[in-house]
Amino acid sequence: MELKNKRIVITGAGSGIGKETVLQVLKHEGVKVLACDLNEKNILVHPNVIPYKCDVSKKENLDKLLKDADKKLGGIDIFYANAGFAYYEVVPSADWDRIDRIFSTNVFSPLYCLIALNLTRKSPFLFIVTASAMSHLALPGYAQYSSTKAAVRSFIDAYRYELKPGNQVMVVYPIATRTKFFDAAGKKVPVPFPSQSPETVAKKVVRGIESGAKEVYPSLLFRFIQVLDRFLFFILPVYQKIEAKKLESLKK
């Protein structure tokens, strides 16, 4: 897909991967972006960027977002469901509201938008979602977050066969990305190794759009470890144990 003159919606656009993706797509002629975030003050100021405040964890907000995107952009060519957050913790209690909050944002929101777009749009679109490497490798301390990303990956693996002709889905699997994401996950949260910059992820997202990729793995090292683990099956469990030791301080 050529990015020239595309109408793009990006959620979680006020920081990290979302903000960097806005910068990258704006390098292409005629691109217009509806940049959504909980705090619109963090959104990039640019003539081709429309700031839009939105809590994507609520159905009524998503319905309004899709309608407003049509009004403000004239349609949607690309929808990037990037908004999400994590808890870094030893799960403290059986807290239904806490589980509901993270699943509403990380799972229900992208699934709802994809289904709504697929069933109602007459023009073809590309749907992108950030699923995280943790959807493949659950890490200690991120039990709930990892489960949300695994749910997204599993749903799209099956739902892509229900897409109407012309509609596409691309799933992005970044490793730990050096953003404020980890600051929001808890106090003194260790950034898992290896890590990468949001600029690296955003550039790979743009390349994925242009090449028509179904999946994007911004870290070649992570892909190599995945392949290697198929033959040396102890590698990923050892990595999980190393990360589990970091979690010990929260148990004290």
PDB file of N, CA, C and O in Angstrom, residues 81 129-136 145-146 148-150 152-153 171-174:
ATOM      1  N   ALA A  81      -4.665   0.561  15.775  1.00  0.00           N
ATOM      2  CA  ALA A  81      -5.063   0.392  17.179  1.00  0.00           C
ATOM      3  C   ALA A  81      -3.802   0.160  18.003  1.00  0.00           C
ATOM      4  O   ALA A  81      -3.360  -0.989  18.199  1.00  0.00           O
ATOM      5  N   VAL A 129      -2.638  -3.434  14.462  1.00  0.00           N
ATOM      6  CA  VAL A 129      -2.750  -3.505  15.914  1.00  0.00           C
ATOM      7  C   VAL A 129      -1.398  -3.855  16.520  1.00  0.00           C
ATOM      8  O   VAL A 129      -0.651  -4.679  15.977  1.00  0.00           O
ATOM      9  N   THR A 130      -1.066  -3.216  17.632  1.00  0.00           N
ATOM     10  CA  THR A 130       0.147  -3.535  18.366  1.00  0.00           C
ATOM     11  C   THR A 130      -0.150  -4.685  19.317  1.00  0.00           C
ATOM     12  O   THR A 130      -0.934  -4.533  20.256  1.00  0.00           O
ATOM     13  N   ALA A 131       0.480  -5.835  19.065  1.00  0.00           N
ATOM     14  CA  ALA A 131       0.193  -7.015  19.882  1.00  0.00           C
ATOM     15  C   ALA A 131       1.309  -7.365  20.860  1.00  0.00           C
ATOM     16  O   ALA A 131       1.068  -8.094  21.814  1.00  0.00           O
ATOM     17  N   SER A 132       2.540  -6.925  20.635  1.00  0.00           N
ATOM     18  CA  SER A 132       3.652  -7.135  21.555  1.00  0.00           C
ATOM     19  C   SER A 132       4.260  -8.532  21.439  1.00  0.00           C
ATOM     20  O   SER A 132       3.565  -9.537  21.239  1.00  0.00           O
ATOM     21  N   ALA A 133       5.564  -8.586  21.601  1.00  0.00           N
ATOM     22  CA  ALA A 133       6.263  -9.869  21.641  1.00  0.00           C
ATOM     23  C   ALA A 133       5.776 -10.714  22.809  1.00  0.00           C
ATOM     24  O   ALA A 133       5.891 -11.941  22.799  1.00  0.00           O
ATOM     25  N   MET A 134       5.208 -10.059  23.831  1.00  0.00           N
ATOM     26  CA  MET A 134       4.709 -10.803  24.985  1.00  0.00           C
ATOM     27  C   MET A 134       3.475 -11.631  24.664  1.00  0.00           C
ATOM     28  O   MET A 134       3.046 -12.442  25.477  1.00  0.00           O
ATOM     29  N   SER A 135       2.904 -11.450  23.486  1.00  0.00           N
ATOM     30  CA  SER A 135       1.804 -12.323  23.084  1.00  0.00           C
ATOM     31  C   SER A 135       2.338 -13.714  22.744  1.00  0.00           C
ATOM     32  O   SER A 135       1.597 -14.693  22.741  1.00  0.00           O
ATOM     33  N   HIS A 136       3.637 -13.791  22.431  1.00  0.00           N
ATOM     34  CA  HIS A 136       4.298 -15.070  22.181  1.00  0.00           C
ATOM     35  C   HIS A 136       5.018 -15.578  23.427  1.00  0.00           C
ATOM     36  O   HIS A 136       5.096 -16.786  23.655  1.00  0.00           O
ATOM     37  N   TYR A 145      -1.074  -8.351  31.287  1.00  0.00           N
ATOM     38  CA  TYR A 145      -0.740  -7.694  30.017  1.00  0.00           C
ATOM     39  C   TYR A 145      -0.461  -8.730  28.926  1.00  0.00           C
ATOM     40  O   TYR A 145      -0.979  -8.628  27.816  1.00  0.00           O
ATOM     41  N   SER A 146       0.359  -9.718  29.252  1.00  0.00           N
ATOM     42  CA  SER A 146       0.685 -10.751  28.271  1.00  0.00           C
ATOM     43  C   SER A 146      -0.566 -11.470  27.780  1.00  0.00           C
ATOM     44  O   SER A 146      -0.697 -11.787  26.594  1.00  0.00           O
ATOM     45  N   THR A 148      -3.574 -10.266  27.542  1.00  0.00           N
ATOM     46  CA  THR A 148      -4.354  -9.417  26.634  1.00  0.00           C
ATOM     47  C   THR A 148      -3.776  -9.457  25.230  1.00  0.00           C
ATOM     48  O   THR A 148      -4.508  -9.515  24.235  1.00  0.00           O
ATOM     49  N   LYS A 149      -2.459  -9.432  25.134  1.00  0.00           N
ATOM     50  CA  LYS A 149      -1.821  -9.420  23.816  1.00  0.00           C
ATOM     51  C   LYS A 149      -1.943 -10.779  23.127  1.00  0.00           C
ATOM     52  O   LYS A 149      -2.060 -10.858  21.902  1.00  0.00           O
ATOM     53  N   ALA A 150      -1.913 -11.847  23.920  1.00  0.00           N
ATOM     54  CA  ALA A 150      -2.113 -13.176  23.345  1.00  0.00           C
ATOM     55  C   ALA A 150      -3.536 -13.320  22.808  1.00  0.00           C
ATOM     56  O   ALA A 150      -3.766 -13.953  21.765  1.00  0.00           O
ATOM     57  N   VAL A 152      -5.410 -10.904  21.573  1.00  0.00           N
ATOM     58  CA  VAL A 152      -5.476 -10.154  20.318  1.00  0.00           C
ATOM     59  C   VAL A 152      -4.863 -10.965  19.178  1.00  0.00           C
ATOM     60  O   VAL A 152      -5.436 -11.084  18.082  1.00  0.00           O
ATOM     61  N   ARG A 153      -3.699 -11.539  19.425  1.00  0.00           N
ATOM     62  CA  ARG A 153      -3.023 -12.337  18.392  1.00  0.00           C
ATOM     63  C   ARG A 153      -3.883 -13.523  17.961  1.00  0.00           C
ATOM     64  O   ARG A 153      -4.054 -13.780  16.761  1.00  0.00           O
ATOM     65  N   VAL A 171      -0.377  -7.190  12.124  1.00  0.00           N
ATOM     66  CA  VAL A 171      -0.120  -7.278  13.560  1.00  0.00           C
ATOM     67  C   VAL A 171       1.344  -6.948  13.819  1.00  0.00           C
ATOM     68  O   VAL A 171       2.241  -7.492  13.162  1.00  0.00           O
ATOM     69  N   VAL A 172       1.593  -6.063  14.783  1.00  0.00           N
ATOM     70  CA  VAL A 172       2.949  -5.622  15.107  1.00  0.00           C
ATOM     71  C   VAL A 172       3.359  -6.235  16.447  1.00  0.00           C
ATOM     72  O   VAL A 172       2.611  -6.179  17.426  1.00  0.00           O
ATOM     73  N   TYR A 173       4.558  -6.821  16.486  1.00  0.00           N
ATOM     74  CA  TYR A 173       5.046  -7.507  17.680  1.00  0.00           C
ATOM     75  C   TYR A 173       6.349  -6.866  18.185  1.00  0.00           C
ATOM     76  O   TYR A 173       7.429  -7.459  18.064  1.00  0.00           O
ATOM     77  N   PRO A 174       6.277  -5.661  18.747  1.00  0.00           N
ATOM     78  CA  PRO A 174       7.506  -5.046  19.270  1.00  0.00           C
ATOM     79  C   PRO A 174       7.975  -5.729  20.558  1.00  0.00           C
ATOM     80  O   PRO A 174       7.160  -6.256  21.328  1.00  0.00           O
TER      81      PRO A 174
END
